[in-house]
């Protein structure tokens, strides 16, 4: 879903490997299309490494680019080759003949395969452009997106340095997605769009990134890369005149390249940009010495306590450190729209460039040595400085030392100044937080955090002003003016979250608590304040005035969670009295609607109710998301988009949010999807795919609450379980699996018991409804969902016929300093680590399990060797198992070849071990008793847990990406 965050500081949006600062659009590849590529491009591809063990036979297939069977790797993509998951017909191009058995084909390593057409057609649905409104809300930019990338893009060489993956050829983050074209539409008074004006002058095949509006909306800035001998060139900054639609390079010299490892560029004013460039004096990359200068030495002779998670892609030696400096070092350049430029500041590893609200100053952050071999670059020594807008040094705010010792406990933070930002409502005013507990959440102290404020250039001897003191962990500020700001704090251990009302310009008004609640209690969520855009291009809390009313009102935009599902709302909220008036609410019967953004925000001062204009989204179970404007006072609705249904073949799918109960009384929820035209009375029970992801809670009441809406559109991503609706499966999507630890009990103390009882309740419910065949239920998940899958096959084999586990971690002793939301170490909770690990229970897994993993998984905790070692443990006990390693893929999969192959492998597994399943083991009473006893001994976006360090499944739905 489109998210509009509280603190929005720019109009930057980019498809890149690094997260966006202020917006969270769906993955650009979630609805992408890639037509069958030219076979000649595959000549250097490595095929997926496949290992399969069944009974006493073991097959391992590793195809390399030098293999004589190169053409056989491409058989599934060649004309005349079967693409329905079966053996395929005869072919004269080296493909496997129809006479070969399936096991023979697998043993020969036939390479990348394609799933059945009914699945492939959905994945290949054309992508819809992303949208961006101009600063004055009078134009919409359509950003054209490409299809799923080819594997060749992922196969490009990359450097893995300090937690960052770098494409050395173009000096950017590796694997950057991009836009392929830009088009502008005028938003007419009646809500319709004018014909598109295409941005011209962009080179054919240009790869567009970092698209940014100037504050006056007259220009766009962006970077372009072009193909050079099979590689992308270094990016060059371009600008486009919005009125004429003409684009051109920004710099007069074509030898000035963007360095996009960390920061790219920012608008200083409407005619000037500050650009992070590759230093012109930079020579060739350092060469790795044939003979090292000495051994690599790590020491802790000072006996410091340093506990770190299993970070990946870290620096390994001094050569890596030199290479990191080489690629990450930038020269900042001020450049005007006429191409005039000058270098400012020394070359350094700049990580952020942030102009002040009045555009007179710059907040500049940079990294410096000494670097670390055990933590990523986000913990390297960091310097934060204030410069003038023309690049002159003013003062240093802080120089934070290397932070290797941040405790692993939730809410632990770095020592010193953090979250340094400009006030969005005042010129040249800084604010930040400083911890009072040394950054260690285990330390009891009051206050825990202090928020400070100071001007960019304070007078001699002027100390920072204490803005607010907090007993929980500081979580940010929403600014309005000198009379109103909201300060947020929270504490994960107790799930407590508080919102304070403060008056930044007055010491006479005492801070007061506005909301004090549990973050788990979605029913009590009052919503978030809506923001309006200022003339300076920043965002502040929108205050509204009612006629003949002196009250101070804000707008609260809430999800509206209820026992019947989410019913989003917009409340007019009196910040003084707490009184509310509901001025907008989503339809409850058929549609799911949300307020996306405030559109009447270009004026200064308080807004008038009769001038209110909002952007809303609207969707249903079978109608995809469209956007509309809604105008007060008559509440007139103007629909501005009309996107086609992305997969009309499933337009009449059946969706129902179902509720049922776990045996300990906890209420559970799941979304049940059934194929179009399915009638249980006529068609009988279906094979069923159970796909989920556990989450942690502190209370049974919160775990029992309903999240989501029965009327949301069924978004189907490129690896979604919902694809099997096209194969006539029932899909139990996101059945809640709450792992609850009330009081002093930790959630994971009874992980297996709660996991099994949650799954049992879900399975029994779909069987009771007559939509699922008890002997034909498969379980699957990604990341922590894969961990769940393996545990369920070990401890509840009576429930499932087979399992699919993607990119999981299975041996928790390999993540000894915490995982997911587990704060205890292996030595503090040894039994928990061991009992939760499917690896330790590999001897219990008797049902077929398919393991899939990216060869280059960079997610902390889910190293590829987790699947390798788990597979070896399984085959060591005779389990029916199969391991597929996807070359060049990371934690999530992106290349079309990889995604199609994952779908083929999954479909083959389901068709072979779920659909025809008649195993007597499923109804063996002894086996059922054994699994139940095992569970008792070990006394999402689904369960609501927050994945740690990205160790999570991508639950993004098929939404239209709206960026600002």
mmCIF file of N, CA and C in Angstrom, residues 16 35 92 204-205 346 375-376 384 392 556 558 671 725 872 880 943:
data_model
loop_
_atom_site.group_PDB
_atom_site.id
_atom_site.type_symbol
_atom_site.label_atom_id
_atom_site.label_comp_id
_atom_site.label_asym_id
_atom_site.label_seq_id
_atom_site.Cartn_x
_atom_site.Cartn_y
_atom_site.Cartn_z
ATOM 1 N N UNK A 16 15.924 2.379 -6.715
ATOM 2 C CA UNK A 16 17.313 2.031 -6.471
ATOM 3 C C UNK A 16 17.358 0.935 -5.441
ATOM 4 N N UNK A 35 9.349 -9.572 -22.057
ATOM 5 C CA UNK A 35 9.096 -10.468 -23.173
ATOM 6 C C UNK A 35 10.255 -11.432 -23.312
ATOM 7 N N UNK A 92 15.113 -29.598 -31.755
ATOM 8 C CA UNK A 92 16.388 -29.783 -32.428
ATOM 9 C C UNK A 92 17.453 -28.850 -31.900
ATOM 10 N N UNK A 204 17.823 7.046 -26.450
ATOM 11 C CA UNK A 204 17.129 5.765 -26.582
ATOM 12 C C UNK A 204 17.726 4.759 -25.601
ATOM 13 N N UNK A 205 16.864 4.099 -24.893
ATOM 14 C CA UNK A 205 17.325 3.102 -23.924
ATOM 15 C C UNK A 205 17.871 3.710 -22.644
ATOM 16 N N UNK A 346 35.877 19.549 0.470
ATOM 17 C CA UNK A 346 36.874 18.553 0.056
ATOM 18 C C UNK A 346 36.206 17.246 -0.367
ATOM 19 N N UNK A 375 30.945 -4.529 11.414
ATOM 20 C CA UNK A 375 29.647 -3.855 11.271
ATOM 21 C C UNK A 375 29.625 -3.131 9.930
ATOM 22 N N UNK A 376 28.435 -2.863 9.387
ATOM 23 C CA UNK A 376 28.337 -2.161 8.102
ATOM 24 C C UNK A 376 28.607 -0.665 8.250
ATOM 25 N N UNK A 384 29.003 15.269 11.169
ATOM 26 C CA UNK A 384 27.864 16.068 10.712
ATOM 27 C C UNK A 384 28.249 17.540 10.835
ATOM 28 N N UNK A 392 30.365 26.978 2.104
ATOM 29 C CA UNK A 392 31.373 27.377 3.077
ATOM 30 C C UNK A 392 31.084 26.731 4.427
ATOM 31 N N UNK A 556 -6.863 13.749 11.418
ATOM 32 C CA UNK A 556 -6.308 12.445 11.764
ATOM 33 C C UNK A 556 -6.748 11.428 10.723
ATOM 34 N N UNK A 558 -6.769 7.678 9.760
ATOM 35 C CA UNK A 558 -6.609 6.398 10.440
ATOM 36 C C UNK A 558 -7.002 5.202 9.603
ATOM 37 N N UNK A 671 -7.168 -14.703 5.312
ATOM 38 C CA UNK A 671 -7.900 -14.363 4.099
ATOM 39 C C UNK A 671 -7.958 -15.601 3.219
ATOM 40 N N UNK A 725 -4.188 -19.564 -7.608
ATOM 41 C CA UNK A 725 -5.621 -19.526 -7.898
ATOM 42 C C UNK A 725 -5.856 -19.914 -9.354
ATOM 43 N N UNK A 872 21.546 -30.678 3.709
ATOM 44 C CA UNK A 872 22.437 -31.792 4.039
ATOM 45 C C UNK A 872 21.937 -32.546 5.262
ATOM 46 N N UNK A 880 12.665 -36.563 1.911
ATOM 47 C CA UNK A 880 12.404 -36.232 0.514
ATOM 48 C C UNK A 880 12.513 -34.717 0.400
ATOM 49 N N UNK A 943 0.925 -12.010 11.269
ATOM 50 C CA UNK A 943 0.732 -11.973 12.705
ATOM 51 C C UNK A 943 1.041 -10.622 13.301
#
